[in-house]
């Protein structure tokens, strides 16, 4: 423990020197920077006194860029070079992004993470975020008049490894020393808890521009302990805008929109949404490039009804988080509301009804995350003295797992494990003399690899050649306090440290590794696998034919929605049959079996009734006796 | 403090199944307050790594002791009496029948999208589990009967898994 004492906070060379530390809320819509001054957290405003920095970056022909309000002013006139809501793209590929069609950008797909073509060159979301962070860093440096020791950057609790890694990379690119990635709802809880000397179990409901988080925390004196977390890293106020946007198109049916018009209508949609937080109806009018004009009125009830499914989606995550924590809604002492989108009355109403209590809205939902981040940064650099101290215990939001045979996932570290956390897993070779092995790490809750997010592919080389099954390779997965994953490996029987290369999937530029994984995994068992696949395909075909025949003769036993479900399951099975994954085919068969269960029962009943109709017991007994 | 000490020693707690949960919580927090990476953001890389390993160790030990099933497993492991969950799967017939009934009831409620019934099953199983853990405490702490305790643990593994299944079913209704 000697090592620890040297580094004890507050015991640095000059114990009473105040170190400059900041907290940054890097939001989808707005970003902020805050610091602690004279013991109080404050948001640092720009020269015009504006605390928020719109998370907008506009690239210019000369290679320069403008950020914030200046960039925002051009979003409709220069949509291709003006990037908004870039946070949605962090650690994401094009296929991950919803509503790409409504976006004006020229996307360039790159493995793992997309890029955007602008007049200043092709920009990755990491670079765009770095431009926002740099603006905030400069703002802080000029306000504080000195060099920053470090920054706490917040991320949605539900961000996965790729999104976190991308955020950390962006901060480094912006010249910041990252003290910690801090989950946004946890930051809010710190700000709230310290301010109110709160104790008990609290829920933080954070609906921002592009993300939704729910965290359940236990606050006791000196400890913030996250019990569980959940959410959706692609659900926020933007989606409410999009619903209004779709409603407008449906009502007005304009000609196909130019990128400028699409942006204009999205802006109008957002204005209407915000207007409806205090009014009963919102007028929407816009003049399009085509000369068409849109003139509509959106009543608050209509708005509530077209966005109801979005709110129920958030409540599903809330339920799941409560279940994960082993708690019921009644156990929650207070619900802290965070994020601009929680200003919508229907959101407050729904949350209030769910928890059967008024949510806490006394904190400024825009600032609370940044204030909490600054408070934590101040603690981390050791500006605190004596009692004024707390411990923060956070969790990993999504399970980590490994790909096993057949594209299935084996969980290694379950979601909501307190970080830092590590697990070791043993592997062996399955070919004689095998010296290399590929391991695929995924993140998510689903059973199939394809439904989870690919995090990294590790290549183990230098395994001493042995007979199949003799090598014992122990791979250790370590998730650090930022929620980031690292791995190391060692061959147990010989003690040889196997060389390991860990690449985040978004940095993966060669398909070789992927190919290698597939090869080594399937080669030995190729023939057996092929045969099993063929069998599964034949069985699936038989099942489809049988179901079709039953539908033809007995569809009167089914309600319309039941038929739709069965047909959907048939279709899905037909699709998976075309592929070469036996497990998928089996799962699809199970699904079809499941949705036809009642149907089969009803057909059976019908047949029995038919068979019995008009016969005597004697006849039946005779038949049975034959 | 010894990095390789057993979990009970690490927290200065008696090696027993019956455990003062509040004491465990506070010991765990005291330890984390010392070793957590948040205390070492300005330290050298080596110290940072050490801090992460210690904090990881504290979390691992806490998890192993916090949940009763894992605590029982760990106690049996310390006593040199591993549960052999994989190789020893023999179970009395009536226990297996009971399991089948639970599973069928769950599947039926799931298929019928019967939320209330699932909640009811969940609660009933929870109560059941509590009673089982009472009995297990007697076997481990009073009777010192490791063989019977291992058998009880194997049953509890089934039941805990069932609880998760019901929970999953509840979750699936919400999707
Ligand atoms: N008065 C209001 N009524 C309704 N919505 C509002 C209101 N004010 C702001 N919003 C919405 O809140 C969202 C922005 O919230 P916030 O600034 O908290 O998000 P963010 O931190 O940028 O995003 P995230 O946390 O998801 O990364 C936008 O969708 C905005 O339209
Ligand atoms: Mg936010």
Coordinates of N, CA and C in Angstrom, one line a residue, chain A residues 433-576:
Chain A
X433 N -1.4 -28.4 -33.4 CA -0.3 -27.5 -33.8 C -0.8 -26.1 -34.0
X434 N -2.0 -25.8 -33.6 CA -2.6 -24.5 -33.9 C -1.8 -23.4 -33.0
X435 N -1.3 -22.3 -33.7 CA -0.5 -21.4 -33.0 C -1.2 -20.0 -32.9
X436 N -2.4 -19.9 -33.5 CA -3.0 -18.6 -33.5 C -4.5 -18.8 -33.3
X437 N -5.2 -17.8 -32.8 CA -6.6 -17.9 -32.5 C -7.2 -16.5 -32.5
X438 N -8.4 -16.5 -33.0 CA -9.1 -15.2 -33.1 C -10.3 -15.2 -32.1
X439 N -10.4 -14.1 -31.4 CA -11.5 -14.0 -30.4 C -12.3 -12.7 -30.7
X440 N -13.6 -12.8 -30.7 CA -14.4 -11.7 -31.1 C -15.2 -11.3 -29.9
X441 N -15.0 -10.1 -29.5 CA -15.8 -9.5 -28.3 C -16.9 -8.7 -28.7
X442 N -18.1 -8.9 -28.2 CA -19.2 -8.1 -28.5 C -19.9 -7.5 -27.3
X443 N -20.7 -6.6 -27.5 CA -21.4 -5.9 -26.4 C -22.9 -5.9 -26.7
X444 N -23.7 -6.3 -25.7 CA -25.2 -6.2 -25.9 C -25.8 -7.4 -25.1
X445 N -27.1 -7.4 -25.2 CA -27.9 -8.3 -24.4 C -28.4 -9.5 -25.2
X446 N -28.3 -9.4 -26.5 CA -29.0 -10.4 -27.3 C -28.1 -11.7 -27.4
X447 N -28.8 -12.8 -27.9 CA -28.1 -14.1 -27.9 C -27.2 -14.3 -29.1
X448 N -27.6 -13.6 -30.2 CA -26.9 -13.8 -31.5 C -25.8 -12.6 -31.6
X449 N -24.7 -13.0 -32.1 CA -23.6 -12.1 -32.3 C -24.1 -10.9 -33.2
X450 N -24.8 -11.3 -34.3 CA -25.3 -10.3 -35.2 C -26.2 -9.3 -34.6
X451 N -26.8 -9.6 -33.5 CA -27.7 -8.6 -32.9 C -27.0 -7.8 -31.8
X452 N -25.7 -8.1 -31.6 CA -24.9 -7.3 -30.6 C -23.9 -6.4 -31.4
X453 N -23.3 -5.5 -30.7 CA -22.3 -4.7 -31.3 C -20.9 -5.3 -31.2
X454 N -20.3 -5.3 -32.4 CA -18.9 -5.9 -32.4 C -18.0 -4.9 -31.8
X455 N -17.2 -5.3 -30.8 CA -16.3 -4.3 -30.1 C -14.9 -4.5 -30.6
X456 N -14.4 -5.7 -30.7 CA -13.0 -5.9 -31.0 C -12.8 -7.3 -31.4
X457 N -11.8 -7.4 -32.2 CA -11.4 -8.8 -32.6 C -9.9 -8.9 -32.1
X458 N -9.7 -9.9 -31.2 CA -8.3 -10.1 -30.7 C -7.7 -11.2 -31.5
X459 N -6.5 -11.1 -31.7 CA -5.8 -12.1 -32.4 C -4.7 -12.6 -31.5
X460 N -4.8 -13.9 -31.1 CA -3.8 -14.5 -30.2 C -2.8 -15.2 -31.1
X461 N -1.5 -14.8 -31.0 CA -0.5 -15.4 -31.8 C 0.5 -16.0 -30.9
X462 N 1.4 -16.9 -31.4 CA 2.5 -17.4 -30.6 C 2.1 -18.4 -29.6
X463 N 0.9 -19.0 -29.8 CA 0.5 -20.1 -28.9 C 1.5 -21.3 -29.2
X464 N 2.1 -21.9 -28.2 CA 3.0 -23.0 -28.5 C 2.3 -24.2 -29.1
X465 N 2.8 -24.7 -30.2 CA 2.1 -25.8 -30.9 C 1.9 -27.0 -30.0
X466 N 0.7 -27.5 -29.9 CA 0.4 -28.7 -29.1 C -0.7 -29.4 -29.8
X467 N -1.1 -30.6 -29.2 CA -2.2 -31.3 -29.8 C -3.5 -30.5 -29.5
X468 N -4.5 -30.7 -30.3 CA -5.8 -30.0 -30.1 C -6.3 -30.1 -28.7
X469 N -6.7 -29.1 -28.1 CA -7.3 -29.1 -26.8 C -6.3 -29.1 -25.6
X470 N -5.0 -29.1 -25.9 CA -4.1 -29.2 -24.8 C -3.7 -27.8 -24.3
X471 N -3.7 -26.8 -25.2 CA -3.3 -25.5 -24.8 C -4.4 -24.9 -24.0
X472 N -4.0 -24.1 -23.0 CA -5.1 -23.5 -22.2 C -4.8 -22.0 -22.2
X473 N -5.6 -21.2 -22.9 CA -5.3 -19.8 -23.0 C -6.3 -19.0 -22.2
X474 N -5.7 -18.3 -21.3 CA -6.6 -17.5 -20.4 C -6.6 -16.1 -20.8
X475 N -7.8 -15.7 -21.2 CA -7.9 -14.3 -21.7 C -8.6 -13.5 -20.6
X476 N -8.0 -12.4 -20.2 CA -8.6 -11.6 -19.1 C -9.2 -10.3 -19.7
X477 N -10.4 -10.0 -19.4 CA -11.1 -8.8 -19.9 C -11.2 -7.8 -18.7
X478 N -10.7 -6.7 -19.0 CA -10.7 -5.7 -17.9 C -11.5 -4.4 -18.4
X479 N -12.5 -4.0 -17.6 CA -13.2 -2.8 -17.9 C -12.7 -1.8 -16.9
X480 N -12.2 -0.7 -17.3 CA -11.7 0.3 -16.4 C -12.8 1.3 -15.9
X481 N -12.4 2.3 -15.1 CA -13.3 3.2 -14.5 C -14.0 4.1 -15.5
X482 N -13.5 4.1 -16.7 CA -14.2 4.9 -17.8 C -15.2 4.0 -18.5
X483 N -15.3 2.8 -18.2 CA -16.1 1.8 -18.9 C -15.5 1.3 -20.1
X484 N -14.2 1.4 -20.3 CA -13.5 1.0 -21.5 C -12.9 -0.4 -21.3
X485 N -12.9 -1.2 -22.3 CA -12.4 -2.5 -22.3 C -11.0 -2.7 -22.7
X486 N -10.2 -3.5 -22.0 CA -8.9 -3.9 -22.5 C -8.8 -5.4 -22.3
X487 N -7.9 -6.1 -23.0 CA -7.7 -7.5 -22.8 C -6.3 -7.9 -22.8
X488 N -6.0 -9.0 -22.1 CA -4.7 -9.6 -22.2 C -4.8 -11.1 -22.2
X489 N -3.8 -11.8 -22.6 CA -3.9 -13.3 -22.7 C -2.6 -14.0 -22.4
X490 N -2.7 -15.2 -21.9 CA -1.6 -15.9 -21.5 C -1.9 -17.4 -21.6
X491 N -0.9 -18.1 -22.2 CA -1.0 -19.6 -22.3 C -0.6 -20.2 -21.0
X492 N -1.5 -21.0 -20.4 CA -1.3 -21.4 -19.0 C -0.3 -22.5 -18.8
X493 N -0.3 -23.5 -19.7 CA 0.5 -24.7 -19.4 C 2.0 -24.3 -19.5
X494 N 2.3 -23.4 -20.5 CA 3.7 -23.1 -20.7 C 4.1 -21.8 -20.1
X495 N 3.1 -21.0 -19.7 CA 3.3 -19.6 -19.2 C 3.7 -18.6 -20.3
X496 N 3.6 -19.1 -21.5 CA 3.9 -18.1 -22.6 C 2.9 -17.1 -22.7
X497 N 3.3 -15.9 -22.7 CA 2.4 -14.7 -22.9 C 2.1 -14.6 -24.4
X498 N 0.9 -14.9 -24.7 CA 0.5 -14.8 -26.2 C 0.4 -13.3 -26.6
X499 N 1.0 -13.0 -27.7 CA 0.9 -11.7 -28.2 C -0.5 -11.4 -28.5
X500 N -0.9 -10.2 -28.2 CA -2.3 -9.9 -28.4 C -2.5 -8.5 -29.0
X501 N -3.3 -8.4 -30.0 CA -3.5 -7.1 -30.6 C -5.0 -6.8 -30.4
X502 N -5.3 -5.7 -29.8 CA -6.7 -5.3 -29.6 C -6.9 -4.1 -30.4
X503 N -7.9 -4.3 -31.3 CA -8.3 -3.2 -32.1 C -9.8 -2.9 -31.9
X504 N -10.1 -1.7 -31.6 CA -11.6 -1.5 -31.6 C -12.1 -1.7 -33.0
X505 N -13.3 -2.2 -33.1 CA -13.8 -2.6 -34.4 C -13.8 -1.4 -35.4
X506 N -14.1 -0.2 -34.9 CA -14.2 0.9 -35.8 C -12.8 1.3 -36.4
X507 N -11.8 0.8 -35.8 CA -10.5 1.1 -36.4 C -10.0 0.0 -37.3
X508 N -10.8 -1.0 -37.4 CA -10.5 -2.2 -38.2 C -10.6 -1.9 -39.7
X509 N -9.5 -1.9 -40.4 CA -9.6 -1.6 -41.8 C -9.4 -2.8 -42.7
X510 N -9.0 -3.9 -42.1 CA -8.8 -5.1 -43.0 C -9.8 -6.2 -42.6
X511 N -10.3 -6.8 -43.7 CA -11.3 -7.8 -43.5 C -10.6 -9.1 -43.1
X512 N -9.3 -9.1 -43.2 CA -8.5 -10.3 -43.0 C -8.8 -10.9 -41.6
X513 N -8.8 -10.1 -40.6 CA -9.0 -10.6 -39.3 C -10.3 -11.3 -39.2
X514 N -11.3 -10.6 -39.7 CA -12.6 -11.2 -39.7 C -12.6 -12.6 -40.5
X515 N -12.0 -12.6 -41.6 CA -11.9 -13.8 -42.4 C -11.2 -14.9 -41.6
X516 N -10.1 -14.5 -41.0 CA -9.3 -15.5 -40.2 C -10.2 -16.1 -39.1
X517 N -10.9 -15.3 -38.5 CA -11.8 -15.8 -37.4 C -12.7 -16.9 -38.0
X518 N -13.4 -16.5 -39.1 CA -14.3 -17.4 -39.7 C -13.6 -18.7 -40.1
X519 N -12.5 -18.6 -40.8 CA -11.8 -19.7 -41.2 C -11.5 -20.7 -40.1
X520 N -10.8 -20.2 -39.1 CA -10.3 -21.0 -38.1 C -11.4 -21.7 -37.3
X521 N -12.5 -20.9 -37.1 CA -13.6 -21.4 -36.3 C -14.3 -22.5 -37.0
X522 N -14.5 -22.4 -38.3 CA -15.3 -23.4 -39.0 C -14.6 -24.5 -39.8
X523 N -13.3 -24.2 -40.1 CA -12.7 -25.2 -41.0 C -12.7 -26.6 -40.5
X524 N -12.3 -26.8 -39.3 CA -12.2 -28.2 -38.8 C -13.5 -28.9 -38.9
X525 N -14.6 -28.2 -38.6 CA -15.9 -28.8 -38.5 C -16.7 -28.6 -39.8
X526 N -16.0 -28.2 -40.8 CA -16.7 -27.7 -42.0 C -17.8 -28.7 -42.5
X527 N -17.4 -29.9 -42.6 CA -18.3 -30.9 -43.2 C -19.5 -31.1 -42.4
X528 N -19.3 -31.3 -41.1 CA -20.4 -31.6 -40.2 C -21.3 -30.4 -40.2
X529 N -20.7 -29.2 -40.2 CA -21.5 -28.0 -40.1 C -22.4 -27.9 -41.4
X530 N -21.8 -28.2 -42.5 CA -22.5 -28.1 -43.8 C -23.7 -29.1 -43.8
X531 N -23.5 -30.3 -43.2 CA -24.5 -31.3 -43.2 C -25.7 -30.8 -42.3
X532 N -25.3 -30.4 -41.1 CA -26.3 -29.9 -40.2 C -27.1 -28.7 -40.8
X533 N -26.4 -27.9 -41.5 CA -27.1 -26.8 -42.1 C -28.1 -27.3 -43.1
X534 N -27.7 -28.2 -44.0 CA -28.6 -28.7 -45.0 C -29.8 -29.3 -44.3
X535 N -29.6 -30.1 -43.3 CA -30.8 -30.7 -42.6 C -31.7 -29.6 -42.1
X536 N -31.1 -28.6 -41.5 CA -32.0 -27.5 -40.9 C -32.8 -26.9 -42.0
X537 N -32.2 -26.7 -43.2 CA -32.9 -26.0 -44.3 C -34.0 -26.9 -44.8
X538 N -33.8 -28.2 -44.9 CA -34.8 -29.1 -45.3 C -36.0 -29.1 -44.3
X539 N -35.7 -29.1 -43.1 CA -36.7 -29.1 -42.0 C -37.5 -27.8 -42.1
X540 N -36.8 -26.7 -42.3 CA -37.5 -25.4 -42.3 C -38.4 -25.4 -43.5
X541 N -38.0 -25.9 -44.6 CA -38.9 -25.9 -45.8 C -40.1 -26.7 -45.5
X542 N -40.0 -27.9 -44.9 CA -41.1 -28.7 -44.5 C -42.1 -27.9 -43.6
X543 N -41.5 -27.3 -42.7 CA -42.3 -26.5 -41.7 C -43.1 -25.4 -42.4
X544 N -42.5 -24.7 -43.3 CA -43.1 -23.7 -44.0 C -44.3 -24.2 -44.8
X545 N -44.1 -25.3 -45.5 CA -45.1 -25.9 -46.4 C -46.3 -26.4 -45.5
X546 N -46.0 -27.0 -44.4 CA -47.0 -27.5 -43.5 C -47.9 -26.3 -43.0
X547 N -47.2 -25.3 -42.6 CA -47.9 -24.1 -42.1 C -48.8 -23.5 -43.1
X548 N -48.2 -23.4 -44.4 CA -49.0 -22.8 -45.5 C -50.3 -23.6 -45.7
X549 N -50.1 -24.9 -45.7 CA -51.3 -25.8 -46.0 C -52.3 -25.6 -44.9
X550 N -51.9 -25.5 -43.7 CA -52.8 -25.3 -42.6 C -53.5 -24.0 -42.7
X551 N -52.8 -23.0 -43.1 CA -53.4 -21.6 -43.3 C -54.5 -21.7 -44.3
X552 N -54.2 -22.4 -45.4 CA -55.1 -22.5 -46.5 C -56.4 -23.1 -46.1
X553 N -56.3 -24.2 -45.3 CA -57.5 -24.9 -45.0 C -58.2 -24.3 -43.8
X554 N -57.5 -23.8 -42.8 CA -58.1 -23.4 -41.5 C -57.9 -22.0 -41.1
X555 N -57.7 -21.1 -42.0 CA -57.4 -19.7 -41.6 C -58.6 -19.1 -40.8
X556 N -59.8 -19.7 -41.0 CA -61.0 -19.2 -40.3 C -60.8 -19.3 -38.8
X557 N -59.9 -20.1 -38.3 CA -59.7 -20.3 -36.9 C -58.8 -19.1 -36.3
X558 N -58.4 -18.3 -37.2 CA -57.4 -17.2 -36.7 C -58.0 -15.8 -36.9
X559 N -57.6 -14.9 -36.0 CA -57.9 -13.5 -36.1 C -56.9 -12.9 -37.1
X560 N -57.3 -11.8 -37.7 CA -56.4 -11.2 -38.7 C -55.0 -11.0 -38.2
X561 N -54.9 -10.5 -37.0 CA -53.5 -10.1 -36.5 C -52.7 -11.4 -36.3
X562 N -53.4 -12.5 -35.9 CA -52.7 -13.7 -35.7 C -52.1 -14.2 -37.1
X563 N -52.9 -14.1 -38.1 CA -52.4 -14.5 -39.5 C -51.2 -13.6 -39.8
X564 N -51.3 -12.3 -39.6 CA -50.2 -11.5 -39.9 C -48.9 -11.9 -39.2
X565 N -49.0 -12.3 -37.9 CA -47.9 -12.7 -37.2 C -47.3 -14.0 -37.7
X566 N -48.1 -14.9 -38.1 CA -47.7 -16.2 -38.6 C -47.0 -16.0 -40.0
X567 N -47.6 -15.1 -40.8 CA -47.0 -14.9 -42.1 C -45.6 -14.2 -41.9
X568 N -45.5 -13.3 -40.9 CA -44.2 -12.6 -40.7 C -43.2 -13.6 -40.3
X569 N -43.6 -14.6 -39.5 CA -42.6 -15.6 -39.0 C -42.2 -16.5 -40.2
X570 N -43.1 -16.8 -41.1 CA -42.8 -17.6 -42.2 C -41.8 -16.9 -43.1
X571 N -42.0 -15.6 -43.3 CA -41.2 -14.8 -44.1 C -39.8 -14.7 -43.5
X572 N -39.7 -14.6 -42.2 CA -38.4 -14.5 -41.6 C -37.6 -15.8 -41.7
X573 N -38.4 -16.9 -41.6 CA -37.7 -18.2 -41.7 C -37.2 -18.4 -43.1
X574 N -38.0 -17.9 -44.1 CA -37.6 -18.0 -45.5 C -36.3 -17.3 -45.7
X575 N -36.2 -16.1 -45.1 CA -35.0 -15.3 -45.3 C -33.8 -16.0 -44.7
X576 N -34.0 -16.4 -43.4 CA -32.8 -17.0 -42.7 C -32.4 -18.3 -43.4

